[in-house]
């Protein structure tokens, strides 16, 4: 992965001739909480830092609602566009940020998937939406799963674990004693949607216990600060 430093701030991602995707870190206390003046300022800074015309994001509600970017702020947890120079992204502080794209049809998506979104198959639904709306083939979709609380640290209640175990495509594989593996759930959704395994890229970085990087973790510190994970089509 590419490391991009902007002053005291650090982003981890990938960049090509026609596309870029980045996951922000907590280095320099870079906060993207859109309910604060600081967060709004930093969202505007994305335009300057990454040569974007606009930044698209949502009022996230832990749903499986998918929004097609139209320049407005809607409620939802996934956003899709084929517009160029629009950095679409999601806010997280332990939940899973996912970005995906089809280079052939020039379509991108950003997804916020906590346990509710994961349980309600938001990633599967985004993939289907992309395929239906833009006539994309599943084998052409590339997926990046960003930093989030890992199976090492995500302790949840027995009832929730059982709910996940009872989902056909999940089963016992996504639980580890008293912990839930959201990465495994999302990968299973992708594979079940016929995404090629070699096209699923997972950043194995836990926002709770990784000490090599700095992250905001709600579970660890009850922070209101948020990271921003985004993807953009270049000109």
Short mmCIF file of C-alpha atoms in Angstrom, two decimals:
data_model
loop_
_atom_site.label_atom_id
_atom_site.label_comp_id
_atom_site.label_asym_id
_atom_site.label_seq_id
_atom_site.Cartn_x
_atom_site.Cartn_y
_atom_site.Cartn_z
CA UNK A 1 0.00 0.00 0.00
CA UNK A 2 1.03 3.56 -0.64
CA UNK A 3 1.71 5.91 2.28
CA UNK A 4 0.81 9.54 1.58
CA UNK A 5 1.95 12.12 4.10
CA UNK A 6 0.43 15.59 4.07
CA UNK A 7 2.22 17.57 6.75
CA UNK A 8 1.63 15.73 10.01
CA UNK A 9 -1.22 13.71 8.51
CA UNK A 10 -0.95 10.19 7.09
CA UNK A 11 -3.10 8.35 4.55
CA UNK A 12 -2.78 4.72 3.47
CA UNK A 13 -4.03 3.72 0.04
CA UNK A 14 -3.48 3.12 -3.64
CA UNK A 15 -3.25 5.38 -6.65
CA UNK A 16 -3.18 4.83 -10.39
CA UNK A 17 -3.42 6.95 -13.51
CA UNK A 18 -7.21 7.11 -13.37
CA UNK A 19 -8.16 6.39 -9.76
CA UNK A 20 -7.14 6.89 -6.13
CA UNK A 21 -8.34 5.45 -2.85
CA UNK A 22 -7.18 6.31 0.66
CA UNK A 23 -7.89 5.49 4.28
CA UNK A 24 -7.08 8.31 6.69
CA UNK A 25 -5.33 7.61 9.99
CA UNK A 26 -5.39 9.45 13.33
CA UNK A 27 -1.88 10.82 12.83
CA UNK A 28 -1.88 14.48 13.76
CA UNK A 29 -5.35 13.97 15.28
CA UNK A 30 -6.83 14.38 11.79
CA UNK A 31 -10.55 14.37 12.54
CA UNK A 32 -13.32 14.06 9.94
CA UNK A 33 -16.34 14.20 12.27
CA UNK A 34 -18.76 16.11 10.02
CA UNK A 35 -20.67 17.38 13.05
CA UNK A 36 -17.74 19.57 14.04
CA UNK A 37 -16.24 22.64 12.37
CA UNK A 38 -12.88 20.85 12.40
CA UNK A 39 -14.34 17.88 10.56
CA UNK A 40 -16.01 20.04 7.93
CA UNK A 41 -12.78 21.94 7.39
CA UNK A 42 -10.85 18.72 6.86
CA UNK A 43 -13.46 17.39 4.45
CA UNK A 44 -13.01 20.59 2.44
CA UNK A 45 -9.24 20.07 2.63
CA UNK A 46 -9.66 16.78 0.74
CA UNK A 47 -10.35 18.88 -2.35
CA UNK A 48 -6.99 20.64 -2.10
CA UNK A 49 -4.98 17.65 -0.90
CA UNK A 50 -6.25 15.24 -3.57
CA UNK A 51 -7.30 17.58 -6.40
CA UNK A 52 -11.01 16.82 -6.03
CA UNK A 53 -13.82 19.04 -7.26
CA UNK A 54 -16.27 17.72 -4.66
CA UNK A 55 -16.43 15.44 -1.62
CA UNK A 56 -19.42 13.15 -1.21
CA UNK A 57 -20.52 11.64 2.10
CA UNK A 58 -23.63 10.60 4.00
CA UNK A 59 -25.48 10.91 7.28
CA UNK A 60 -24.64 7.36 8.30
CA UNK A 61 -27.31 5.42 10.17
CA UNK A 62 -25.98 1.82 10.38
CA UNK A 63 -28.43 0.85 7.64
CA UNK A 64 -28.09 -0.97 4.34
CA UNK A 65 -29.31 2.07 2.39
CA UNK A 66 -27.40 2.77 -0.83
CA UNK A 67 -27.24 6.28 -2.32
CA UNK A 68 -26.22 7.30 -5.80
CA UNK A 69 -24.21 10.51 -5.46
CA UNK A 70 -26.08 13.62 -6.56
CA UNK A 71 -24.19 16.33 -4.71
CA UNK A 72 -26.53 16.29 -1.72
CA UNK A 73 -26.10 14.72 1.74
CA UNK A 74 -28.53 11.84 2.22
CA UNK A 75 -29.07 9.27 4.95
CA UNK A 76 -27.44 5.96 4.15
CA UNK A 77 -24.31 3.88 4.51
CA UNK A 78 -23.10 3.32 0.95
CA UNK A 79 -22.52 5.78 -1.85
CA UNK A 80 -21.93 5.07 -5.55
CA UNK A 81 -20.94 7.27 -8.48
CA UNK A 82 -19.38 7.32 -11.94
CA UNK A 83 -18.64 11.05 -11.69
CA UNK A 84 -15.02 12.06 -11.98
CA UNK A 85 -13.14 14.19 -9.45
CA UNK A 86 -15.69 13.42 -6.72
CA UNK A 87 -14.11 11.85 -3.63
CA UNK A 88 -16.87 9.71 -2.12
CA UNK A 89 -16.24 8.32 1.34
CA UNK A 90 -17.43 7.03 4.70
CA UNK A 91 -16.64 7.84 8.33
CA UNK A 92 -15.43 5.19 10.79
CA UNK A 93 -13.87 4.70 14.21
CA UNK A 94 -13.96 0.83 14.44
CA UNK A 95 -16.63 -0.03 11.84
CA UNK A 96 -15.48 -1.37 8.49
CA UNK A 97 -14.78 1.02 5.60
CA UNK A 98 -14.93 -0.59 2.17
CA UNK A 99 -14.17 1.00 -1.17
CA UNK A 100 -14.69 -0.74 -4.49
CA UNK A 101 -14.47 0.04 -8.18
CA UNK A 102 -14.75 -1.21 -11.73
CA UNK A 103 -12.04 0.34 -13.87
CA UNK A 104 -13.66 -0.73 -17.13
CA UNK A 105 -16.99 1.03 -16.51
CA UNK A 106 -15.44 3.72 -14.29
CA UNK A 107 -17.77 3.21 -11.34
CA UNK A 108 -16.79 3.56 -7.67
CA UNK A 109 -18.42 2.94 -4.29
CA UNK A 110 -17.69 3.60 -0.61
CA UNK A 111 -19.37 1.57 2.13
CA UNK A 112 -19.72 1.86 5.91
CA UNK A 113 -20.35 -1.56 7.46
CA UNK A 114 -20.66 -1.99 11.22
CA UNK A 115 -22.19 -5.16 12.59
CA UNK A 116 -25.69 -4.03 11.58
CA UNK A 117 -24.70 -3.26 8.00
CA UNK A 118 -22.71 -6.47 7.82
CA UNK A 119 -25.59 -8.54 9.19
CA UNK A 120 -27.89 -6.90 6.65
CA UNK A 121 -25.54 -7.64 3.73
CA UNK A 122 -24.80 -4.06 2.72
CA UNK A 123 -21.70 -5.06 0.71
CA UNK A 124 -23.64 -7.69 -1.26
CA UNK A 125 -26.33 -5.13 -1.99
CA UNK A 126 -23.82 -2.54 -3.18
CA UNK A 127 -22.27 -5.07 -5.54
CA UNK A 128 -25.71 -5.94 -6.93
CA UNK A 129 -26.57 -2.26 -7.28
CA UNK A 130 -23.37 -1.60 -9.23
CA UNK A 131 -23.99 -4.57 -11.49
CA UNK A 132 -27.65 -3.74 -12.12
CA UNK A 133 -27.35 0.03 -12.56
CA UNK A 134 -24.10 0.14 -14.51
CA UNK A 135 -24.06 -3.29 -16.23
CA UNK A 136 -20.88 -4.27 -14.42
CA UNK A 137 -19.55 -7.82 -14.30
CA UNK A 138 -18.69 -9.16 -10.85
CA UNK A 139 -15.29 -10.36 -12.01
CA UNK A 140 -14.34 -6.76 -12.84
CA UNK A 141 -15.04 -5.36 -9.37
CA UNK A 142 -12.04 -4.68 -7.10
CA UNK A 143 -12.66 -4.43 -3.35
CA UNK A 144 -10.53 -2.87 -0.60
CA UNK A 145 -11.46 -3.54 3.04
CA UNK A 146 -9.95 -0.85 5.23
CA UNK A 147 -8.76 -0.65 8.86
CA UNK A 148 -11.38 -1.59 11.45
CA UNK A 149 -11.69 -3.42 14.76
CA UNK A 150 -10.43 -6.93 14.11
CA UNK A 151 -11.43 -10.40 15.20
CA UNK A 152 -8.67 -10.06 17.79
CA UNK A 153 -10.61 -7.37 19.68
CA UNK A 154 -14.26 -7.27 18.62
CA UNK A 155 -15.96 -8.88 21.62
CA UNK A 156 -19.76 -9.06 21.32
CA UNK A 157 -22.63 -10.74 23.13
CA UNK A 158 -23.63 -14.37 22.73
CA UNK A 159 -26.96 -13.49 21.11
CA UNK A 160 -25.28 -11.50 18.37
CA UNK A 161 -22.72 -14.23 17.77
CA UNK A 162 -25.52 -16.77 17.41
CA UNK A 163 -27.35 -14.51 14.98
CA UNK A 164 -24.30 -14.43 12.74
CA UNK A 165 -23.67 -18.16 13.10
CA UNK A 166 -27.20 -18.80 11.88
CA UNK A 167 -26.65 -16.91 8.62
CA UNK A 168 -26.10 -19.55 5.93
CA UNK A 169 -22.99 -18.08 4.32
CA UNK A 170 -21.37 -17.20 7.65
CA UNK A 171 -21.73 -20.12 10.05
CA UNK A 172 -19.06 -20.82 12.66
CA UNK A 173 -16.29 -19.38 10.47
CA UNK A 174 -16.99 -15.79 11.44
CA UNK A 175 -16.86 -16.19 15.21
CA UNK A 176 -13.94 -16.81 17.57
CA UNK A 177 -15.15 -17.77 21.04
CA UNK A 178 -16.67 -14.43 22.13
CA UNK A 179 -15.49 -12.32 19.18
CA UNK A 180 -16.92 -11.50 15.78
CA UNK A 181 -14.84 -11.43 12.60
CA UNK A 182 -16.31 -8.71 10.40
CA UNK A 183 -13.53 -9.15 7.84
CA UNK A 184 -14.53 -12.76 7.27
CA UNK A 185 -18.19 -11.77 6.95
CA UNK A 186 -17.45 -9.15 4.31
CA UNK A 187 -15.14 -11.44 2.38
CA UNK A 188 -17.87 -14.10 2.34
CA UNK A 189 -20.34 -11.54 1.02
CA UNK A 190 -17.92 -10.66 -1.76
CA UNK A 191 -17.23 -14.28 -2.71
CA UNK A 192 -20.93 -15.09 -2.56
CA UNK A 193 -21.46 -12.21 -5.02
CA UNK A 194 -18.87 -13.79 -7.35
CA UNK A 195 -16.10 -11.29 -6.70
CA UNK A 196 -12.80 -12.98 -7.55
CA UNK A 197 -10.74 -13.76 -4.46
CA UNK A 198 -7.66 -12.14 -5.99
CA UNK A 199 -9.69 -8.91 -6.33
CA UNK A 200 -10.40 -8.68 -2.59
CA UNK A 201 -7.72 -6.68 -0.79
CA UNK A 202 -7.82 -6.60 3.00
CA UNK A 203 -5.77 -4.18 5.09
CA UNK A 204 -5.12 -6.31 8.14
CA UNK A 205 -5.00 -3.38 10.56
CA UNK A 206 -7.02 -3.36 13.77
CA UNK A 207 -8.12 0.09 14.92
CA UNK A 208 -8.23 -1.13 18.52
CA UNK A 209 -4.83 -2.83 19.00
CA UNK A 210 -2.54 -1.89 16.10
CA UNK A 211 0.43 -0.02 17.57
CA UNK A 212 2.32 0.64 14.36
CA UNK A 213 -0.24 3.18 13.18
CA UNK A 214 -2.57 5.64 14.86
CA UNK A 215 -6.35 5.14 14.65
CA UNK A 216 -9.50 6.48 16.22
CA UNK A 217 -11.31 3.70 18.07
CA UNK A 218 -14.67 4.29 19.68
CA UNK A 219 -14.43 1.07 21.68
CA UNK A 220 -11.01 1.95 23.00
CA UNK A 221 -11.48 5.60 23.93
CA UNK A 222 -15.16 6.52 23.28
CA UNK A 223 -13.85 9.14 20.87
CA UNK A 224 -16.15 11.24 18.71
CA UNK A 225 -13.35 11.70 16.18
CA UNK A 226 -13.71 9.93 12.86
CA UNK A 227 -11.49 8.74 10.06
CA UNK A 228 -12.50 9.15 6.41
CA UNK A 229 -12.05 6.45 3.79
CA UNK A 230 -12.62 7.56 0.22
CA UNK A 231 -12.21 6.76 -3.46
CA UNK A 232 -12.13 9.03 -6.50
CA UNK A 233 -12.02 8.78 -10.26
CA UNK A 234 -9.47 11.10 -11.77
CA UNK A 235 -9.97 12.94 -15.08
#
